[in-house]
Amino acid sequence: MVITPSSPSPQRPLDKESIRLVAKAEKVDPTVLARHVGGGSVVIMRRGDRCVGIGRGLRIKVNVNIGTSNVRSVPHEEVKKAVVAEHCGADTISDLSMGRDVEETRRLIFSHTSVPITTVPVYQAAAEQGIEGMDARDILDTVRRQAREGVSSMVVHCITRDILEACRREGRVLGLVSKGGSITAAFMLHHGCQNPFIEHFQEILGIMRSCGIVLSLGNSVRSGCIGDGWDQAQDEELHTNLALAEEAHRAGVQVIIEGAGGHIRYDRIASTIRRYRDASRFPLFVAGPLPTDIALGLDHIAGCVGASAAGAAGADYLCCITPAEHLGLPTPAQVREGLLAWRIAAHIGDLARLGLDMQDRKMAEKRALMDRKGQISLALDPEAARTSGADEETCTMCGDFCALRLMRRYLKGPR
Amino acid sequence: MVITPSSPSPQRPLDKESIRLVAKAEKVDPTVLARHVGGGSVVIMRRGDRCVGIGRGLRIKVNVNIGTSNVRSVPHEEVKKAVVAEHCGADTISDLSMGRDVEETRRLIFSHTSVPITTVPVYQAAAEQGIEGMDARDILDTVRRQAREGVSSMVVHCITRDILEACRREGRVLGLVSKGGSITAAFMLHHGCQNPFIEHFQEILGIMRSCGIVLSLGNSVRSGCIGDGWDQAQDEELHTNLALAEEAHRAGVQVIIEGAGGHIRYDRIASTIRRYRDASRFPLFVAGPLPTDIALGLDHIAGCVGASAAGAAGADYLCCITPAEHLGLPTPAQVREGLLAWRIAAHIGDLARLGLDMQDRKMAEKRALMDRKGQISLALDPEAARTSGADEETCTMCGDFCALRLMRRYLKGPR
């Protein structure tokens, strides 16, 4: 993959060329795609000449979270993660840095990548001024600064006093587990104010529109454990986000709704996705969901199960989780592990939802021919295939008793 | 885990004590369990004092395949895999050895483990005499010898000429991919005979009954790629196995039906499981299914998605796949990876099917308390949790901006 980093600069407004590029990449009719973009069921995230379509009728996309924290701030490690993510097929990267010199960290990430970058402005504002030190103007200034840097998408958490109250009333075991949601809520509670993103929504829409940025409405009240099921708080958030999404759409801003993330029992994932799908035509961004709480250290595998179910049921855009989830910031190798698990989930969802089985068909043909190299080259991640195969020349599993060999010899199989 | 290896000796017939032990381990009513065992919807695999219940109303169980092949035959490696499997929570182990001195390899495996061991007699017969050299008597002798060794369960592949013909007629891309199924079919074709297991079914039932062995009816015609969907061959096999299972049950032999394995598109897994569940009350053993063909090197992750869907839809017993699937014999580390993925799948299925969320609830409580050590000790695999957490003392993900911390401070959360 050749990476042509684009230097930070604001995005252009959406144009016909972006639609043409996405239609070509996705092998869909550009007229239909343009209609979906116009109607809000597809967004196109752009960075320079790179266009990533997300939503109705398109392949499921995968986002990778990276970024420093205030207890571990090593910018070059985050750059390494960004490079690994792009190399291993991430469609987008979210820089969630909250450590030292957030802007310099992001500048480095920009200069080493070419995929669209998403930010959560309240993170940077809180990191720089503190929840108690910042005011609504600081938050809006951060939105403007990040827009000028050329980010492709921004997440804002539109939690309200009512949603917060509903969340408390439910007696959740784990309350609020969204970082952006809790920072925003803490800001509201400390300053005794309403949600700054809702209060200044028109101003935010103006920035998004003029810079061609996709607005992502965060999932503040996702459940933190499978015991905390769907509740009034989640219902209110869905409807608040939906109303704001309509407002954004009317204002000419591309918008994504984030939901159905967190921890959800497996048998409830599809119905949770359907709640969103039935209520909203906007692209659905899902972080997780984890169908169990106990896969600590292996949450990328449990998460792959949840993400596959979510994708098959209608999620458009999946945010991957690494083996370090619930434990700490991931290493670059863990970012790779998480991303590969999510690319599997996205593909499983694409197969189930769109029947996109071309590569599977080719793989099956190579298997029928017992073409080992051909299989490795068609693997979702050839490097993983090579590593797991221990560089052996032939399969050692069945030897002379390989079913395919026996079939050729005795059953006069198709090959 | 303390392992008390039992020396090879035939199993005792099923007794009340076995039912009591399983009922206690599974926290179910022994009277109900006895009724399910009597009706055939639960089997109990035994080895010495260890009893593993499989079927209706019980936790999903996980089997690990190990064993040499004729191109890689290193018995002590297989012993290492067996030890790793038992240590990491395998409920049963299948020894599929076909390399040098199969009996000595199995003797070593027996002496290092205590979980029930399953074999596929036709493997050993073919390894020792060759498909062309063996006859039905040799196969039956192998069944008898393995019974005397004390195996807990045996797999026989009851593929018929009709099923084989149906399989060819379908124009499958990958034909027959079951090793046991293709060895049996090759034997039938070379010798121009019928299936030896069906021809001598009464004799086999006699051995199973007298030695208290669980009979497993193999899934010879599972699909080898997602393009090879449900077909006439699979339908005929299901009904053949079902008729044989009824016969076994009437003869007082505990029986499992293997099915819905191989490669199945995600959106078709639940309906495939339901075909079996609607037709059969016998415990359902599933190998896979893989919901995509292209996750080469990462098939344990893709397989975890398929196995979770199968478990949630009603599979009782899952056979794990390692990252080496389609590439070669796994290493002990790969056996561990595959098994952990399958234990996640089994737990996801148990949560969805039986609501068994005790450990998840405890984990959520520890999370609310930010008790890192408590979380690690409650993890499905504490070793994986420790490894992924890089032995750090605290979570480095969010630092001061941890949602739980913020909730405590500003939102006066439940803790």
Short mmCIF file of N, CA, C and O in Angstrom, two decimals, chain A residues 221 230-240 275:
data_model
loop_
_atom_site.label_atom_id
_atom_site.label_comp_id
_atom_site.label_asym_id
_atom_site.label_seq_id
_atom_site.Cartn_x
_atom_site.Cartn_y
_atom_site.Cartn_z
N VAL A 221 -24.23 6.80 26.51
CA VAL A 221 -24.82 5.93 27.54
C VAL A 221 -24.86 4.46 27.14
O VAL A 221 -25.74 3.71 27.56
N TRP A 230 -30.65 -2.65 27.62
CA TRP A 230 -31.27 -1.48 26.99
C TRP A 230 -32.17 -0.80 28.02
O TRP A 230 -32.94 -1.47 28.70
N ASP A 231 -32.05 0.53 28.13
CA ASP A 231 -32.85 1.22 29.14
C ASP A 231 -33.34 2.57 28.61
O ASP A 231 -33.06 2.95 27.47
N GLN A 232 -34.06 3.25 29.47
CA GLN A 232 -34.64 4.56 29.14
C GLN A 232 -33.56 5.53 28.66
O GLN A 232 -33.77 6.29 27.72
N ALA A 233 -32.39 5.49 29.32
CA ALA A 233 -31.31 6.41 28.96
C ALA A 233 -30.89 6.20 27.50
O ALA A 233 -30.71 7.16 26.74
N GLN A 234 -30.74 4.93 27.12
CA GLN A 234 -30.33 4.64 25.75
C GLN A 234 -31.42 5.04 24.76
O GLN A 234 -31.14 5.53 23.67
N ASP A 235 -32.65 4.82 25.17
CA ASP A 235 -33.77 5.18 24.32
C ASP A 235 -33.81 6.70 24.10
O ASP A 235 -33.96 7.18 22.98
N GLU A 236 -33.62 7.44 25.20
CA GLU A 236 -33.63 8.91 25.07
C GLU A 236 -32.46 9.40 24.24
O GLU A 236 -32.59 10.33 23.45
N GLU A 237 -31.31 8.77 24.43
CA GLU A 237 -30.14 9.20 23.65
C GLU A 237 -30.37 8.96 22.16
O GLU A 237 -30.06 9.81 21.33
N LEU A 238 -30.93 7.79 21.84
CA LEU A 238 -31.20 7.49 20.43
C LEU A 238 -32.09 8.58 19.82
O LEU A 238 -31.81 9.10 18.74
N HIS A 239 -33.14 8.97 20.55
CA HIS A 239 -34.06 9.95 19.98
C HIS A 239 -33.48 11.36 19.95
O HIS A 239 -33.74 12.12 19.02
N THR A 240 -32.66 11.69 20.95
CA THR A 240 -31.97 12.98 20.93
C THR A 240 -31.01 13.04 19.74
O THR A 240 -31.00 14.01 18.97
N ARG A 275 -33.36 -1.61 16.48
CA ARG A 275 -33.95 -0.40 17.07
C ARG A 275 -33.44 0.84 16.34
O ARG A 275 -34.19 1.77 16.06
#
